[in-house]
PDB file of N, CA and C in Angstrom:
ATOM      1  N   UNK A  21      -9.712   5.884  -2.470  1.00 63.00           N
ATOM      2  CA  UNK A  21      -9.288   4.506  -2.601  1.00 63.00           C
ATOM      3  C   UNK A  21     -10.255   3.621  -1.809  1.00 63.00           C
ATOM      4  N   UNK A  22     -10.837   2.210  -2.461  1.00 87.00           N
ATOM      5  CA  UNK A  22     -11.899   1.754  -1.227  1.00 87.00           C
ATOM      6  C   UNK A  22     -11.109   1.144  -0.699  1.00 87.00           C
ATOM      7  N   UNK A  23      -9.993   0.646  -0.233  1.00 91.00           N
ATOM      8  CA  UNK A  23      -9.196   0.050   0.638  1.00 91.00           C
ATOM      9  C   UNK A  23      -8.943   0.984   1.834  1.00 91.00           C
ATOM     10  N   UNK A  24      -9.994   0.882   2.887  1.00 92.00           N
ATOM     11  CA  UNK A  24      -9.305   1.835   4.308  1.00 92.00           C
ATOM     12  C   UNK A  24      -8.497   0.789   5.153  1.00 92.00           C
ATOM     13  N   UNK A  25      -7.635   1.634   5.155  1.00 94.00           N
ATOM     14  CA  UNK A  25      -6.513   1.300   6.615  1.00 94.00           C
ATOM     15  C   UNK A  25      -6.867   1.296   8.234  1.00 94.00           C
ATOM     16  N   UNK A  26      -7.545   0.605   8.939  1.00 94.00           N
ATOM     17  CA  UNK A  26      -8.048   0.758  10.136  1.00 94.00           C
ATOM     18  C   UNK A  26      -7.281   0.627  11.612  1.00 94.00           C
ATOM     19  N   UNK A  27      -5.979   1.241  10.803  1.00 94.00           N
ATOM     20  CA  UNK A  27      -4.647   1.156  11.899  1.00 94.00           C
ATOM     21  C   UNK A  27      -4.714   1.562  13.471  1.00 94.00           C
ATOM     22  N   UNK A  28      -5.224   2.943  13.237  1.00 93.00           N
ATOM     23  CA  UNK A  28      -5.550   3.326  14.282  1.00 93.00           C
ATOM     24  C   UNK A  28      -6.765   2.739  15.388  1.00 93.00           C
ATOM     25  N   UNK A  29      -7.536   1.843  14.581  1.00 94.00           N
ATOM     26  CA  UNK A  29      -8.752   1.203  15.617  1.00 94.00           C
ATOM     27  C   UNK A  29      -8.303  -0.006  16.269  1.00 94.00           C
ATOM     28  N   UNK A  30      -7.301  -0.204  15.766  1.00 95.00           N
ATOM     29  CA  UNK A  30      -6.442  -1.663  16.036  1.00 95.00           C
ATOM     30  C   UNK A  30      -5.545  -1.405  17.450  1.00 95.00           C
ATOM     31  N   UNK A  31      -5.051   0.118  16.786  1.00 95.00           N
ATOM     32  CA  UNK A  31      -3.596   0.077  18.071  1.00 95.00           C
ATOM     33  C   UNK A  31      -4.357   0.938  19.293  1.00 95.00           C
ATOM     34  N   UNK A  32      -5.836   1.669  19.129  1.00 95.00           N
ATOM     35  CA  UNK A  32      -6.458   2.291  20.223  1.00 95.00           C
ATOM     36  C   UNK A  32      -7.137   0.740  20.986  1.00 95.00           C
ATOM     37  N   UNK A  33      -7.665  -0.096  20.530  1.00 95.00           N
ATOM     38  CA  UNK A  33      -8.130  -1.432  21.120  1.00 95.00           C
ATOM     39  C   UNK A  33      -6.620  -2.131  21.823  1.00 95.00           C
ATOM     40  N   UNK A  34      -5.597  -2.051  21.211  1.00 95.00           N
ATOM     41  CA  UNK A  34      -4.385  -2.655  22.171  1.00 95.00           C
ATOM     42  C   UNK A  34      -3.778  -1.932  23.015  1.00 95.00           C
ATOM     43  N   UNK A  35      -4.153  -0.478  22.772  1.00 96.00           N
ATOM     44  CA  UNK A  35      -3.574   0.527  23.779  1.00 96.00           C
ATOM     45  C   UNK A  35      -2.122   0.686  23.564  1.00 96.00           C
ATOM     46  N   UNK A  36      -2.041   0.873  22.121  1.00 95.00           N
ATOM     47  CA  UNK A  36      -0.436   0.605  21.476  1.00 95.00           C
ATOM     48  C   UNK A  36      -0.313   2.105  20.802  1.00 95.00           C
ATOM     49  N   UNK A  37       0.747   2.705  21.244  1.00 95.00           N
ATOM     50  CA  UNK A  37       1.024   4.017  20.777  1.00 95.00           C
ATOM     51  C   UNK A  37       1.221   3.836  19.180  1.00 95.00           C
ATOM     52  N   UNK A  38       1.938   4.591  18.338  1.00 94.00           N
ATOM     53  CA  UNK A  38       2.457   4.645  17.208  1.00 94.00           C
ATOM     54  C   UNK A  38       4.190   4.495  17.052  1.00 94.00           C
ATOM     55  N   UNK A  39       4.923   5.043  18.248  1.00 95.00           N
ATOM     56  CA  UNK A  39       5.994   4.937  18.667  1.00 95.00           C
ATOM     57  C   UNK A  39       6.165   3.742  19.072  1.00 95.00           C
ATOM     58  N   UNK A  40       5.078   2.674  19.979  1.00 95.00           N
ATOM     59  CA  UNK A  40       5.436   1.535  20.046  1.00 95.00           C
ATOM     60  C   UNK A  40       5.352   0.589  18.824  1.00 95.00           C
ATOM     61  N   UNK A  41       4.162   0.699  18.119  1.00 95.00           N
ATOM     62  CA  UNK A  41       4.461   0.128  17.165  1.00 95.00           C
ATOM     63  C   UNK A  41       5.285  -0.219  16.136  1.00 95.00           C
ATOM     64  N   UNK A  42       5.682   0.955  16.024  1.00 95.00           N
ATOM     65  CA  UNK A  42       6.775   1.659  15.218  1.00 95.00           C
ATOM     66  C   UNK A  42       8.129   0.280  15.422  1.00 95.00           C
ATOM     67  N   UNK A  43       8.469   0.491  16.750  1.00 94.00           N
ATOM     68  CA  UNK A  43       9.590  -0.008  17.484  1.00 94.00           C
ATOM     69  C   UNK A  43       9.663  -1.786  17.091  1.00 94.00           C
ATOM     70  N   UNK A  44       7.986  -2.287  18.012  1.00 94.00           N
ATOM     71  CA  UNK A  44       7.898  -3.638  17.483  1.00 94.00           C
ATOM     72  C   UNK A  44       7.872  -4.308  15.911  1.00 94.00           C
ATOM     73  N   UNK A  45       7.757  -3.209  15.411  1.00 94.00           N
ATOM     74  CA  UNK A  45       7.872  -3.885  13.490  1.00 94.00           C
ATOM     75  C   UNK A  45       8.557  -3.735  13.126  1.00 94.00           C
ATOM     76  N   UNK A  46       9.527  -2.552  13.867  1.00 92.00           N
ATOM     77  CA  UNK A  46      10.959  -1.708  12.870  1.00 92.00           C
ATOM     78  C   UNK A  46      10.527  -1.594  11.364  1.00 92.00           C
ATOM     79  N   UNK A  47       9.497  -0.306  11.668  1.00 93.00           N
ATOM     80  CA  UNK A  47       9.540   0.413  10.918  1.00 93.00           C
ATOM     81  C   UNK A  47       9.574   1.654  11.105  1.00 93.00           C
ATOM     82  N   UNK A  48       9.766   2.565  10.365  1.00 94.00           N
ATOM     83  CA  UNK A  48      10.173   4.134  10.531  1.00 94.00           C
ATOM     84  C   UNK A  48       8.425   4.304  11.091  1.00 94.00           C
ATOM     85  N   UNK A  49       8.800   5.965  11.766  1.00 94.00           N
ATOM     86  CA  UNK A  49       7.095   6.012  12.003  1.00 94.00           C
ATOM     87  C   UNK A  49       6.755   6.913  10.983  1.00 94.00           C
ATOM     88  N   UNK A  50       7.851   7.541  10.394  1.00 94.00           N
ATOM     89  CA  UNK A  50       6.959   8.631   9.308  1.00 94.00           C
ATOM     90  C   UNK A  50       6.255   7.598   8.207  1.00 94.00           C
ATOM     91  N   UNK A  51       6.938   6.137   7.391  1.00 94.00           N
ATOM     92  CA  UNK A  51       6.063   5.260   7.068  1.00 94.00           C
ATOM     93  C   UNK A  51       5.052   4.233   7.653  1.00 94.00           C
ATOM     94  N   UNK A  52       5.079   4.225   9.007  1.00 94.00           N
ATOM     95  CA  UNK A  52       3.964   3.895   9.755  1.00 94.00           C
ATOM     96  C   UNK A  52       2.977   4.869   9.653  1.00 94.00           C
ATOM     97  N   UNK A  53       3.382   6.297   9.613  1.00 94.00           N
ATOM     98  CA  UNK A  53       2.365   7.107   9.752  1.00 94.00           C
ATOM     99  C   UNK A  53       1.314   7.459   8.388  1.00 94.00           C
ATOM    100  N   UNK A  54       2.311   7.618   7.294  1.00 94.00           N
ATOM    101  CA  UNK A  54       1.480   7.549   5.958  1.00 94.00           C
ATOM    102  C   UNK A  54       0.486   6.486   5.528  1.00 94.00           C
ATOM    103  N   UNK A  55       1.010   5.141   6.669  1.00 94.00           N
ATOM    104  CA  UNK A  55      -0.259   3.768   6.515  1.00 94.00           C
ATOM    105  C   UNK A  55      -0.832   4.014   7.278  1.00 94.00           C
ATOM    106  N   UNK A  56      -1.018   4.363   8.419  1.00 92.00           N
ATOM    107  CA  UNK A  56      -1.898   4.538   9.252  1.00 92.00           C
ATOM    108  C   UNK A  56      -3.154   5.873   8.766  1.00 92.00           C
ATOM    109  N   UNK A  57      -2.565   6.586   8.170  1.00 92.00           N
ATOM    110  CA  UNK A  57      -3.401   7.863   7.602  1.00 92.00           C
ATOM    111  C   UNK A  57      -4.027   7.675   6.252  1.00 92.00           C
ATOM    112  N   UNK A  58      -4.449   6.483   6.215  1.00 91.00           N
ATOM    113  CA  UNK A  58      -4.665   6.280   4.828  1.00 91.00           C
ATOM    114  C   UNK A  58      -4.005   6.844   3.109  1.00 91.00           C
ATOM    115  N   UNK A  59      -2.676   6.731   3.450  1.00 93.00           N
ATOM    116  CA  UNK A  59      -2.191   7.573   2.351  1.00 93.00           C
ATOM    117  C   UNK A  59      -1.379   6.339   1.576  1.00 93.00           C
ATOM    118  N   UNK A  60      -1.287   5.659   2.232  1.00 91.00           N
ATOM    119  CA  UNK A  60      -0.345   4.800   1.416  1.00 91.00           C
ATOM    120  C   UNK A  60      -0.917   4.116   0.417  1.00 91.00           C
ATOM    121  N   UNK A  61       0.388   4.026  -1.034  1.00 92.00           N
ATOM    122  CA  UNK A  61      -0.243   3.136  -2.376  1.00 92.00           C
ATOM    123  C   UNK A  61       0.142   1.540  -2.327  1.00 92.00           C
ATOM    124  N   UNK A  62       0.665   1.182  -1.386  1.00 93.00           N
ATOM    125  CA  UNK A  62       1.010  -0.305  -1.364  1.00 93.00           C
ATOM    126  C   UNK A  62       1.565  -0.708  -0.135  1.00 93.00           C
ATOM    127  N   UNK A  63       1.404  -2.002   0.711  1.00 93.00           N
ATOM    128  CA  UNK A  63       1.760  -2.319   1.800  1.00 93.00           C
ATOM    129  C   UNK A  63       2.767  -3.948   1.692  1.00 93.00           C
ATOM    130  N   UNK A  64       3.877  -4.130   1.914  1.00 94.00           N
ATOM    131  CA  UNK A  64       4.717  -5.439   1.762  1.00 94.00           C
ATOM    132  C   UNK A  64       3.706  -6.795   2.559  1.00 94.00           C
ATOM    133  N   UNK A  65       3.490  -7.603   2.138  1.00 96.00           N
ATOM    134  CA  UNK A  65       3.171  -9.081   3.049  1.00 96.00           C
ATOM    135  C   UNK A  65       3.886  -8.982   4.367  1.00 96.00           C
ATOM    136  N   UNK A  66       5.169  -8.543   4.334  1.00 95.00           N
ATOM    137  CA  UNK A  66       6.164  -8.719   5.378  1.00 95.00           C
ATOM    138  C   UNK A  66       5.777  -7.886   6.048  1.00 95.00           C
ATOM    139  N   UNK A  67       5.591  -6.505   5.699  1.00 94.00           N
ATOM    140  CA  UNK A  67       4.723  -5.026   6.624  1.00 94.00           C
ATOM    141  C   UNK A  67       3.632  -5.919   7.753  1.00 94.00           C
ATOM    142  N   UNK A  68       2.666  -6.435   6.582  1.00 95.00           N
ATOM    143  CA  UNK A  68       1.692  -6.585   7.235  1.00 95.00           C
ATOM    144  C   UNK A  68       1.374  -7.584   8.497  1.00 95.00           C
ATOM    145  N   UNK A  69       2.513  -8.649   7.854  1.00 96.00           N
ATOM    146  CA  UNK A  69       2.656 -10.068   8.915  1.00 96.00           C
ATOM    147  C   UNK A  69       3.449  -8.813  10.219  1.00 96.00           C
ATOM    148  N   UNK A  70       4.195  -8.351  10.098  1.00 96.00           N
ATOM    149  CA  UNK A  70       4.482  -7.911  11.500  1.00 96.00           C
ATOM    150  C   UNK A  70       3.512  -7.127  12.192  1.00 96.00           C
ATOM    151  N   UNK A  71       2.682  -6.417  11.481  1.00 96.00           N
ATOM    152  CA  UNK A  71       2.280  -5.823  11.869  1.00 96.00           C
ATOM    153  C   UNK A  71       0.993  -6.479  12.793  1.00 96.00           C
ATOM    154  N   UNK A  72       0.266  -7.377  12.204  1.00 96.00           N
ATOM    155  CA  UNK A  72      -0.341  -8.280  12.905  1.00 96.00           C
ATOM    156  C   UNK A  72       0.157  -9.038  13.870  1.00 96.00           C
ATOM    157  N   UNK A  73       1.361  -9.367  13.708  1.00 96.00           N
ATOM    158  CA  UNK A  73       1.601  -9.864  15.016  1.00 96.00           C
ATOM    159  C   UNK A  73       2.061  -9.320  16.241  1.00 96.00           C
ATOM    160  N   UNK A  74       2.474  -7.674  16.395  1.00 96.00           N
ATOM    161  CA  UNK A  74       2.728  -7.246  17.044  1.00 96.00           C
ATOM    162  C   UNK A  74       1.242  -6.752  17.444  1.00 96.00           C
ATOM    163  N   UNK A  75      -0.206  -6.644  17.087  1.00 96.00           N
ATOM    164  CA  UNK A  75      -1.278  -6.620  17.021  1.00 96.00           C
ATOM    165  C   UNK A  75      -2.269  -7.039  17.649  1.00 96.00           C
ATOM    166  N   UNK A  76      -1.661  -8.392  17.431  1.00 96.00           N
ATOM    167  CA  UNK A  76      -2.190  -9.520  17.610  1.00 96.00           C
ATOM    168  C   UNK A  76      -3.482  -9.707  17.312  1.00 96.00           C
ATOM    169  N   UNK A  77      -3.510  -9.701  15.946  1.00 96.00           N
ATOM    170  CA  UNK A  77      -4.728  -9.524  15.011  1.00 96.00           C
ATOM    171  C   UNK A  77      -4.666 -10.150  13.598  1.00 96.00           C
ATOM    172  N   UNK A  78      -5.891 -10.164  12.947  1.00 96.00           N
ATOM    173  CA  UNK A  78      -5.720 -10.411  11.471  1.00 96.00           C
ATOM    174  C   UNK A  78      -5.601  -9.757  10.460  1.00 96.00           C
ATOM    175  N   UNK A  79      -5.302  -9.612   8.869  1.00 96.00           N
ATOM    176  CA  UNK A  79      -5.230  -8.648   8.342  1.00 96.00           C
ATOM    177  C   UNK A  79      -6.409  -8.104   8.222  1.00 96.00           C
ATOM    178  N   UNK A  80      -7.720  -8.608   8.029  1.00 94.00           N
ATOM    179  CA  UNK A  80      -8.896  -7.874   8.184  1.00 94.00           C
ATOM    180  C   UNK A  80      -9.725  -7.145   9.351  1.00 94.00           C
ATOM    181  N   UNK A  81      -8.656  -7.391   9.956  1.00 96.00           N
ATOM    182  CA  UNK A  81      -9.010  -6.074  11.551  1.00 96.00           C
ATOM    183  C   UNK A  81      -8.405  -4.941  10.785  1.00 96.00           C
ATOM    184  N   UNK A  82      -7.396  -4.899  10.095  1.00 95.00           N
ATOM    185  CA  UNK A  82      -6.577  -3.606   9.660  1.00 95.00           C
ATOM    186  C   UNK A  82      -6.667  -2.984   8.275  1.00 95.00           C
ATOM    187  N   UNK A  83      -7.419  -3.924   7.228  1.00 95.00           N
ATOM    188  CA  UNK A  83      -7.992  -3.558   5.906  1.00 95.00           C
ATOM    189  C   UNK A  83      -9.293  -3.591   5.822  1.00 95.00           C
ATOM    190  N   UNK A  84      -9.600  -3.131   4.993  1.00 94.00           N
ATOM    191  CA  UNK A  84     -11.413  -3.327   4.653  1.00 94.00           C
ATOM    192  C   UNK A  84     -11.510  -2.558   2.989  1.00 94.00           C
ATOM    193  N   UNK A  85     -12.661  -2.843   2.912  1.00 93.00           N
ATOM    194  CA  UNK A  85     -12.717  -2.746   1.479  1.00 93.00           C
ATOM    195  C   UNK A  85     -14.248  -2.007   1.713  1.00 93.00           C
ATOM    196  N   UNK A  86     -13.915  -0.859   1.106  1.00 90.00           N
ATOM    197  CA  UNK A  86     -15.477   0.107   1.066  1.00 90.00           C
ATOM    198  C   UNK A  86     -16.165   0.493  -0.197  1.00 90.00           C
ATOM    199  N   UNK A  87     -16.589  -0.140  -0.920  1.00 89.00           N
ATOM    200  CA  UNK A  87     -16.783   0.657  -2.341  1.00 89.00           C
ATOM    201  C   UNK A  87     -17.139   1.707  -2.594  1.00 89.00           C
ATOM    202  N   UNK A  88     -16.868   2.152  -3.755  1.00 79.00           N
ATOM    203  CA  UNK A  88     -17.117   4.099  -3.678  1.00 79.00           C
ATOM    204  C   UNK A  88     -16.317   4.705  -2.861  1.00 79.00           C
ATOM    205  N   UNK A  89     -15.561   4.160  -2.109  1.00 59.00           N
ATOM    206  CA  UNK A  89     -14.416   5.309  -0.785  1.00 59.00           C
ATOM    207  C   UNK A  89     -13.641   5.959  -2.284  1.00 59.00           C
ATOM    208  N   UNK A  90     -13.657   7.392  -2.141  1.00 57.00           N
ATOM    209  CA  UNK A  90     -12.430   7.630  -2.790  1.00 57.00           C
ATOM    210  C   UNK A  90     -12.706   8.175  -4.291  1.00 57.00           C
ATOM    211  N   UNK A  91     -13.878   7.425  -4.937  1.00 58.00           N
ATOM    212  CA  UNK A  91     -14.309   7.503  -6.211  1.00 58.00           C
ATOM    213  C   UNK A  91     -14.714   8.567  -6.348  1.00 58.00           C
ATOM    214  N   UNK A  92     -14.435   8.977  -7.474  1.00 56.00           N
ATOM    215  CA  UNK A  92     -15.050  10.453  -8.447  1.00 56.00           C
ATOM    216  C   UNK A  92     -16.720   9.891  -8.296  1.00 56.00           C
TER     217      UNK A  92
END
């Protein structure tokens, strides 16, 4: 998929566990964890606004777009 998830570079720069995060967005962590691992097929506006703000970041600290990622 060229859409990488750069979750983890976000919450190692805030020094934010996955459990905390988890907590501040209320979301489950096993679906925190499938976004964070690049597995996920779709993310809510609402996901993402919390997620940035518990972040304290933009959505393009946490998406990126790679072409060819993923492609046959």
């Amino acid at each position: 998929m060229p859409i990488v998830v750069n979750l983890d570079v976000m919450m190692a720069r805030r020094k934010m566990s996955l459990n905390e995060l988890s907590q501040r967005v209320d979301i489950t962590l096993a679906n925190l964890s499938i976004l964070k691992n690049n597995h996920a097929k779709a993310v809510r506006f609402t996901t993402l606004e919390a997620i940035c703000k518990a972040l304290d970041c933009q959505p393009g600290d946490i998406l990126e777009y790679v072409p060819g990622e993923g492609e046959p």
